[in-house]
Amino acid sequence: VKTGREQEGMMAEAEPEGEKLVALTFDDGPHKGSTERLLAGLKEREVKATFFLIGSSIEGEEELVEQMAQDGHLIGSHTFHHVQLTSLSLEEACGEIIQTNEAITEVTGQTVEYIRPPYGSWNSRLECAVNMREVGWTVDPRDWDVKNTETIVKRVLGDVKDGSIILLHDVYDTSVEAAFQIIDELKAQGYTFVTVDRLLID
Ligand code: ZN
């Protein structure tokens, strides 16, 4: 995969020629139970992932968010109330984004740079208002809809290729179990799992 850095003509670090990269992204957490199991399984497999958190779900689950940061996962925003940003006034939309960033930063001490807008609803108007990078996806097994581990795994493995960004939701145990099977299979196929920032091209 060509990373942004490679495109700029600089040497890529620790990315041998021909390495296949893939990013697992998890929306809608943190969620008691399922997110905890996911973090344990990712750690066991030494995989870094990306989490797009709902701001209003952080209160009471601060330990999970702290653990994410400690384990080296990338943490982004998924708005405070899981709203469709383009249907709000600019002021309301910015409020959703800022409130979430503050909730994450309060726990992790890290600045939040990436956002996955719910429903993929984003426009350039919002970029003017907040300095954040929008992150989409390329592989969507609709895990929230099927809630069936086997189907999720089959859909992802059928669609995945070098540079894929896989969309899952860590609020379902079926998705967490699917993530583990996807990791084990793709590792066997020679894939390396990276946080999504490594796959974004300017
Ligand atoms: Zn969502």
Coordinates of C-alpha atoms and ligand atoms in Angstrom, one line a residue:
V1 CA 0.0 0.0 0.0
K2 CA 1.1 3.5 -0.7
T3 CA 1.0 5.6 2.5
G4 CA 0.9 9.3 2.5
R5 CA 4.6 9.4 3.5
E6 CA 5.6 7.2 0.6
Q7 CA 3.7 9.4 -1.8
E8 CA 5.8 12.3 -0.6
G9 CA 8.8 10.4 -1.8
M10 CA 10.3 9.8 1.7
M11 CA 11.4 6.5 3.1
A12 CA 8.7 4.5 4.7
E13 CA 9.7 3.1 8.1
A14 CA 9.3 -0.5 8.9
E15 CA 7.1 -1.1 5.9
P16 CA 8.9 -3.6 3.7
E17 CA 8.0 -3.5 0.0
G18 CA 4.9 -5.4 -0.8
E19 CA 3.5 -5.5 2.7
K20 CA -0.2 -5.8 2.8
L21 CA -1.8 -3.4 5.3
V22 CA -5.3 -3.4 6.7
A23 CA -7.1 -1.3 9.4
L24 CA -9.8 -2.5 11.7
T25 CA -12.1 0.3 12.9
F26 CA -14.7 0.1 15.5
D27 CA -17.6 2.5 15.9
D28 CA -20.2 3.2 18.6
G29 CA -18.3 2.3 21.7
P30 CA -17.1 2.2 24.4
H31 CA -19.5 -0.5 25.5
K32 CA -19.3 -2.4 28.7
G33 CA -18.4 -6.1 28.2
S34 CA -17.9 -6.3 24.4
T35 CA -15.3 -3.5 24.2
E36 CA -13.5 -5.0 27.2
R37 CA -13.4 -8.4 25.5
L38 CA -12.2 -6.8 22.3
L39 CA -9.3 -5.0 23.9
A40 CA -8.2 -8.2 25.6
G41 CA -8.3 -10.1 22.3
L42 CA -6.5 -7.4 20.4
K43 CA -3.7 -7.3 23.0
E44 CA -3.3 -11.1 22.9
R45 CA -3.0 -10.8 19.1
E46 CA -0.7 -7.7 19.3
V47 CA -3.0 -5.8 16.9
K48 CA -3.6 -2.1 17.0
A49 CA -7.0 -0.9 15.9
T50 CA -9.0 2.4 15.6
F51 CA -12.0 3.3 17.8
F52 CA -14.5 6.0 17.0
L53 CA -16.2 6.7 20.2
I54 CA -19.6 8.2 21.1
G55 CA -18.9 11.0 23.5
S56 CA -21.9 10.4 25.7
S57 CA -20.9 6.7 26.2
I58 CA -17.6 7.6 27.8
E59 CA -18.9 8.6 31.2
G60 CA -18.7 5.5 33.4
E61 CA -16.5 3.7 30.9
E62 CA -13.4 5.8 31.4
E63 CA -11.2 2.8 32.3
L64 CA -11.9 1.2 28.9
V65 CA -10.9 4.4 27.1
E66 CA -7.8 4.7 29.2
Q67 CA -7.0 1.1 28.3
M68 CA -7.4 1.8 24.6
A69 CA -5.0 4.7 24.8
Q70 CA -2.5 2.7 26.8
D71 CA -2.6 -0.2 24.4
G72 CA -1.7 2.1 21.5
H73 CA -5.0 2.1 19.7
L74 CA -6.0 5.2 17.8
I75 CA -9.0 7.0 19.3
G76 CA -11.3 9.2 17.2
S77 CA -14.7 10.8 17.5
H78 CA -18.1 9.5 16.4
T79 CA -19.9 12.6 17.8
F80 CA -21.4 13.0 21.3
H81 CA -24.9 11.7 20.6
H82 CA -24.4 9.7 17.4
V83 CA -26.1 12.4 15.3
Q84 CA -26.2 13.2 11.6
L85 CA -24.0 16.3 11.6
T86 CA -25.2 17.6 8.2
S87 CA -28.8 17.9 9.6
L88 CA -27.7 20.2 12.4
S89 CA -26.8 23.9 12.4
L90 CA -23.1 24.6 12.1
E91 CA -23.1 25.6 15.8
E92 CA -24.8 22.4 17.0
A93 CA -22.5 20.3 14.8
C94 CA -19.4 21.9 16.2
G95 CA -20.8 21.5 19.7
E96 CA -21.2 17.7 19.1
I97 CA -17.6 17.5 17.8
I98 CA -16.0 19.7 20.5
Q99 CA -17.8 18.1 23.4
T100 CA -16.6 14.6 22.3
N101 CA -13.0 15.7 21.8
E102 CA -13.0 17.2 25.3
A103 CA -14.5 14.0 26.8
I104 CA -11.8 11.9 25.1
T105 CA -8.9 14.3 25.9
E106 CA -10.0 14.4 29.5
V107 CA -9.4 10.7 29.8
T108 CA -6.5 10.1 27.5
G109 CA -4.6 13.4 27.5
Q110 CA -4.4 13.1 23.7
T111 CA -5.7 15.5 21.1
V112 CA -8.4 14.0 18.9
E113 CA -7.6 14.4 15.2
Y114 CA -9.9 12.0 13.4
I115 CA -13.7 11.8 13.1
R116 CA -16.0 9.3 11.6
P117 CA -19.2 11.1 11.2
P118 CA -22.3 8.9 11.8
Y119 CA -23.9 7.7 8.6
G120 CA -20.9 9.0 6.7
S121 CA -22.6 12.4 6.8
W122 CA -20.0 15.1 6.4
N123 CA -19.4 18.1 4.2
S124 CA -16.7 20.6 3.7
R125 CA -18.6 23.2 5.6
L126 CA -17.7 21.3 8.8
E127 CA -14.0 21.2 7.9
C128 CA -14.0 25.0 7.9
A129 CA -15.4 24.9 11.4
V130 CA -13.3 22.2 13.0
N131 CA -9.8 21.1 12.2
M132 CA -10.4 17.3 12.0
R133 CA -9.9 14.7 9.5
E134 CA -12.9 12.7 8.3
V135 CA -12.3 8.9 8.1
G136 CA -14.5 6.7 5.9
W137 CA -14.3 2.9 5.3
T138 CA -13.9 0.6 2.3
V139 CA -15.2 -2.7 3.7
D140 CA -18.7 -2.7 5.4
P141 CA -20.1 -6.2 6.3
R142 CA -23.1 -4.5 8.0
D143 CA -22.3 -6.3 11.2
W144 CA -24.9 -4.3 13.1
D145 CA -27.6 -5.7 10.8
V146 CA -26.7 -9.4 10.5
K147 CA -25.3 -9.9 14.0
N148 CA -23.9 -13.2 12.8
T149 CA -20.2 -13.9 13.2
E150 CA -19.8 -16.3 10.3
T151 CA -21.6 -13.9 7.9
I152 CA -19.5 -11.0 9.0
V153 CA -16.2 -12.9 8.6
K154 CA -17.2 -14.2 5.2
R155 CA -18.2 -10.7 3.9
V156 CA -15.0 -9.1 5.2
L157 CA -12.7 -11.8 3.8
G158 CA -14.5 -11.6 0.5
D159 CA -14.0 -7.9 0.1
V160 CA -10.6 -7.2 1.8
K161 CA -7.5 -6.1 -0.1
D162 CA -4.3 -4.2 0.6
G163 CA -5.2 -0.8 2.1
S164 CA -8.7 -1.8 3.2
I165 CA -10.4 0.0 6.1
I166 CA -12.9 -2.4 7.7
L167 CA -15.9 -1.0 9.5
L168 CA -17.2 -2.9 12.6
H169 CA -19.1 -2.0 15.8
D170 CA -17.6 -3.1 19.2
V171 CA -21.1 -3.0 20.8
Y172 CA -21.9 -6.5 19.6
D173 CA -20.3 -9.8 20.7
T174 CA -20.8 -11.2 17.3
S175 CA -18.7 -8.4 15.8
V176 CA -16.0 -8.8 18.4
E177 CA -15.7 -12.6 17.7
A178 CA -15.7 -11.8 14.0
A179 CA -12.9 -9.4 14.5
F180 CA -10.8 -12.1 16.1
Q181 CA -11.4 -14.6 13.3
I182 CA -10.7 -11.9 10.7
I183 CA -7.4 -11.0 12.4
D184 CA -6.3 -14.7 12.6
E185 CA -7.1 -15.4 9.0
L186 CA -5.6 -12.2 7.5
K187 CA -2.5 -12.5 9.6
A188 CA -2.1 -16.0 8.1
Q189 CA -2.5 -14.4 4.7
G190 CA 0.4 -12.0 5.5
Y191 CA -1.6 -8.9 6.4
T192 CA -0.3 -6.4 8.9
F193 CA -2.9 -4.5 11.0
V194 CA -2.3 -0.8 11.4
T195 CA -4.2 2.1 12.9
V196 CA -6.2 4.0 10.2
D197 CA -4.0 7.1 10.1
R198 CA -1.4 4.9 8.4
L199 CA -3.7 4.3 5.4
L200 CA -5.0 7.8 4.8
I201 CA -3.5 9.5 1.8
D202 CA -3.5 13.3 1.7
Ligands
ZN1 ZN -22.2 4.7 14.4

